[in-house]
């Protein structure tokens, strides 16, 4: 997480893990293998969080608010996973893009699309919008929020937009993001 995938050194990783290089290669055949293992663990966290939110009561807005809150919580609790996720999206790892994006994004894409379609059928959100585009926009919004809590670059970016204390009031952020989402999804139907 600290050096990114290109800067990571398998010898340093083994030393910090307190194991020999030989033992490291017994568990992992290449530098990509521990990276993919970490991504798999992060995906497991994502699956668990989204499943819990999906099972919860409430409409689409209640569930999206729970996702925004989870994004804040998990970004702060697991900043290294978000740094690795950000690294995963770089061109330097484009050879893994199809494999990794399928693993990480499918679970959230399915949930967002299903929530959008159900909300459209219920008349909670504008039925004229494209559910897939709306799902992508919501996911992008929440993803950028996560980066804003973990990446120094995105923290500074958030401060430029929201002021120097932008990271100090999580509730204000939740309410602001949800106000935007409600307005965007209500569209013509409200």
Short mmCIF file of C-alpha atoms in Angstrom, two decimals:
data_model
loop_
_atom_site.label_atom_id
_atom_site.label_comp_id
_atom_site.label_asym_id
_atom_site.label_seq_id
_atom_site.Cartn_x
_atom_site.Cartn_y
_atom_site.Cartn_z
CA UNK A 1 0.00 0.00 0.00
CA UNK A 2 2.78 2.44 0.88
CA UNK A 3 4.88 1.93 -2.26
CA UNK A 4 2.26 0.81 -4.76
CA UNK A 5 2.51 -2.37 -6.76
CA UNK A 6 5.42 -1.27 -8.99
CA UNK A 7 7.47 -0.10 -5.99
CA UNK A 8 6.73 -3.11 -3.82
CA UNK A 9 9.64 -5.47 -3.31
CA UNK A 10 9.00 -9.10 -2.47
CA UNK A 11 12.17 -9.21 -0.30
CA UNK A 12 10.96 -6.26 1.79
CA UNK A 13 7.48 -7.77 2.07
CA UNK A 14 8.93 -11.09 3.31
CA UNK A 15 11.20 -9.32 5.82
CA UNK A 16 8.32 -7.21 7.18
CA UNK A 17 6.16 -10.34 7.41
CA UNK A 18 8.94 -12.01 9.41
CA UNK A 19 9.43 -14.89 6.98
CA UNK A 20 12.20 -15.95 4.64
CA UNK A 21 12.13 -15.28 0.90
CA UNK A 22 11.86 -19.03 0.36
CA UNK A 23 8.82 -19.23 2.60
CA UNK A 24 7.31 -16.25 0.80
CA UNK A 25 7.67 -18.03 -2.53
CA UNK A 26 6.21 -21.18 -0.98
CA UNK A 27 2.96 -19.26 -0.43
CA UNK A 28 3.16 -16.86 -3.37
CA UNK A 29 4.66 -17.64 -6.76
CA UNK A 30 5.09 -14.03 -7.80
CA UNK A 31 4.68 -10.46 -6.60
CA UNK A 32 1.21 -10.46 -8.19
CA UNK A 33 -0.01 -13.30 -5.98
CA UNK A 34 0.00 -11.46 -2.60
CA UNK A 35 -1.51 -8.45 -4.37
CA UNK A 36 -4.33 -10.61 -5.74
CA UNK A 37 -4.79 -12.20 -2.31
CA UNK A 38 -5.23 -8.77 -0.73
CA UNK A 39 -7.73 -7.82 -3.45
CA UNK A 40 -9.63 -11.02 -2.72
CA UNK A 41 -9.76 -10.16 1.00
CA UNK A 42 -10.97 -6.65 0.17
CA UNK A 43 -13.64 -8.11 -2.07
CA UNK A 44 -14.78 -10.31 0.81
CA UNK A 45 -15.20 -7.23 3.00
CA UNK A 46 -17.16 -5.51 0.24
CA UNK A 47 -19.43 -8.50 -0.29
CA UNK A 48 -20.16 -8.72 3.45
CA UNK A 49 -20.89 -5.00 3.85
CA UNK A 50 -23.12 -4.82 0.77
CA UNK A 51 -25.01 -7.97 1.76
CA UNK A 52 -25.70 -6.52 5.21
CA UNK A 53 -26.94 -3.26 3.70
CA UNK A 54 -29.02 -5.10 1.13
CA UNK A 55 -30.75 -7.12 3.87
CA UNK A 56 -31.53 -4.01 5.89
CA UNK A 57 -34.92 -2.34 5.91
CA UNK A 58 -35.61 0.84 4.04
CA UNK A 59 -35.88 2.28 0.58
CA UNK A 60 -33.11 2.97 -1.91
CA UNK A 61 -32.16 6.19 -0.14
CA UNK A 62 -31.80 4.46 3.23
CA UNK A 63 -29.58 1.82 1.63
CA UNK A 64 -27.50 4.37 -0.26
CA UNK A 65 -27.03 6.36 2.94
CA UNK A 66 -25.85 3.19 4.66
CA UNK A 67 -23.38 2.71 1.80
CA UNK A 68 -22.07 6.27 2.14
CA UNK A 69 -21.61 5.73 5.88
CA UNK A 70 -19.92 2.37 5.25
CA UNK A 71 -17.60 4.03 2.72
CA UNK A 72 -16.50 6.54 5.35
CA UNK A 73 -16.08 3.90 8.05
CA UNK A 74 -14.20 1.37 5.96
CA UNK A 75 -12.00 3.99 4.29
CA UNK A 76 -10.85 5.09 7.73
CA UNK A 77 -10.65 1.58 9.14
CA UNK A 78 -8.79 0.07 6.16
CA UNK A 79 -6.94 2.90 4.40
CA UNK A 80 -4.29 0.52 3.09
CA UNK A 81 -6.92 -1.51 1.23
CA UNK A 82 -8.20 1.63 -0.45
CA UNK A 83 -4.65 2.60 -1.41
CA UNK A 84 -4.18 -0.82 -2.99
CA UNK A 85 -7.53 -0.49 -4.74
CA UNK A 86 -6.45 2.90 -6.10
CA UNK A 87 -3.17 1.35 -7.25
CA UNK A 88 -5.13 -1.45 -8.90
CA UNK A 89 -6.85 1.09 -11.17
CA UNK A 90 -3.59 2.51 -12.54
CA UNK A 91 -2.30 1.91 -16.03
CA UNK A 92 0.70 0.14 -14.54
CA UNK A 93 -1.62 -2.75 -13.69
CA UNK A 94 -3.68 -2.66 -16.87
CA UNK A 95 -2.68 -6.27 -17.56
CA UNK A 96 -4.81 -7.22 -14.53
CA UNK A 97 -7.68 -4.80 -15.22
CA UNK A 98 -10.21 -7.25 -16.65
CA UNK A 99 -9.57 -9.84 -13.96
CA UNK A 100 -9.60 -7.36 -11.08
CA UNK A 101 -12.46 -5.14 -12.19
CA UNK A 102 -14.68 -8.16 -12.69
CA UNK A 103 -13.95 -9.36 -9.17
CA UNK A 104 -14.37 -6.02 -7.42
CA UNK A 105 -17.05 -4.25 -9.39
CA UNK A 106 -19.58 -6.95 -10.25
CA UNK A 107 -20.97 -7.27 -6.73
CA UNK A 108 -21.63 -3.54 -6.30
CA UNK A 109 -22.85 -3.08 -9.89
CA UNK A 110 -25.46 -5.81 -9.46
CA UNK A 111 -26.72 -4.33 -6.20
CA UNK A 112 -26.91 -0.75 -7.47
CA UNK A 113 -28.69 -1.79 -10.66
CA UNK A 114 -31.19 -3.94 -8.76
CA UNK A 115 -31.88 -1.16 -6.24
CA UNK A 116 -32.35 1.34 -9.07
CA UNK A 117 -34.75 -0.86 -11.01
CA UNK A 118 -36.82 -1.63 -7.91
CA UNK A 119 -36.97 2.06 -6.97
CA UNK A 120 -38.08 2.92 -10.50
CA UNK A 121 -40.85 0.33 -10.36
CA UNK A 122 -41.96 1.70 -6.98
CA UNK A 123 -41.90 5.27 -8.30
CA UNK A 124 -39.29 6.31 -5.73
CA UNK A 125 -36.91 7.53 -8.43
CA UNK A 126 -37.39 8.87 -11.95
CA UNK A 127 -38.31 5.92 -14.15
CA UNK A 128 -37.12 7.76 -17.28
CA UNK A 129 -33.45 7.58 -16.29
CA UNK A 130 -31.14 4.79 -17.35
CA UNK A 131 -30.73 2.50 -14.32
CA UNK A 132 -27.29 1.35 -15.45
CA UNK A 133 -25.96 4.89 -15.88
CA UNK A 134 -27.44 5.93 -12.53
CA UNK A 135 -25.81 2.89 -10.86
CA UNK A 136 -22.43 3.82 -12.35
CA UNK A 137 -22.76 7.44 -11.22
CA UNK A 138 -23.66 6.44 -7.67
CA UNK A 139 -20.80 3.97 -7.52
CA UNK A 140 -18.37 6.61 -8.82
CA UNK A 141 -19.59 9.09 -6.24
CA UNK A 142 -19.11 6.66 -3.36
CA UNK A 143 -15.75 5.49 -4.73
CA UNK A 144 -14.44 9.05 -4.90
CA UNK A 145 -15.68 9.61 -1.36
CA UNK A 146 -13.65 6.61 -0.21
CA UNK A 147 -10.55 7.93 -1.95
CA UNK A 148 -11.14 11.29 -0.29
CA UNK A 149 -10.73 9.65 3.11
CA UNK A 150 -7.61 7.61 2.27
CA UNK A 151 -5.45 9.20 -0.42
CA UNK A 152 -3.46 12.32 0.44
CA UNK A 153 -4.11 13.65 -3.06
CA UNK A 154 -7.87 13.19 -2.77
CA UNK A 155 -7.92 14.53 0.79
CA UNK A 156 -6.34 17.74 -0.46
CA UNK A 157 -8.73 17.77 -3.40
CA UNK A 158 -11.69 17.50 -1.02
CA UNK A 159 -10.34 20.40 1.03
CA UNK A 160 -10.09 22.56 -2.10
CA UNK A 161 -13.78 21.99 -2.78
CA UNK A 162 -15.12 21.94 0.79
CA UNK A 163 -12.64 23.82 2.93
CA UNK A 164 -9.83 22.85 5.32
CA UNK A 165 -12.14 21.07 7.79
CA UNK A 166 -13.82 18.90 5.11
CA UNK A 167 -12.75 15.66 6.78
CA UNK A 168 -13.88 16.68 10.26
CA UNK A 169 -17.66 16.38 9.94
CA UNK A 170 -18.76 13.01 8.60
CA UNK A 171 -22.44 13.72 9.23
CA UNK A 172 -22.30 16.92 7.17
CA UNK A 173 -20.70 14.93 4.35
CA UNK A 174 -23.35 12.20 4.54
CA UNK A 175 -26.15 14.74 4.42
CA UNK A 176 -24.54 16.63 1.54
CA UNK A 177 -23.94 13.51 -0.54
CA UNK A 178 -27.43 12.19 0.16
CA UNK A 179 -29.01 15.52 -0.72
CA UNK A 180 -27.22 15.38 -4.05
CA UNK A 181 -28.24 11.74 -4.66
CA UNK A 182 -31.89 12.39 -3.77
CA UNK A 183 -32.03 15.38 -6.09
CA UNK A 184 -30.33 13.52 -8.92
CA UNK A 185 -32.53 10.44 -8.68
CA UNK A 186 -35.84 12.26 -8.18
CA UNK A 187 -35.59 13.85 -11.62
CA UNK A 188 -38.86 14.50 -13.40
CA UNK A 189 -40.94 12.20 -11.22
CA UNK A 190 -40.91 14.54 -8.22
#
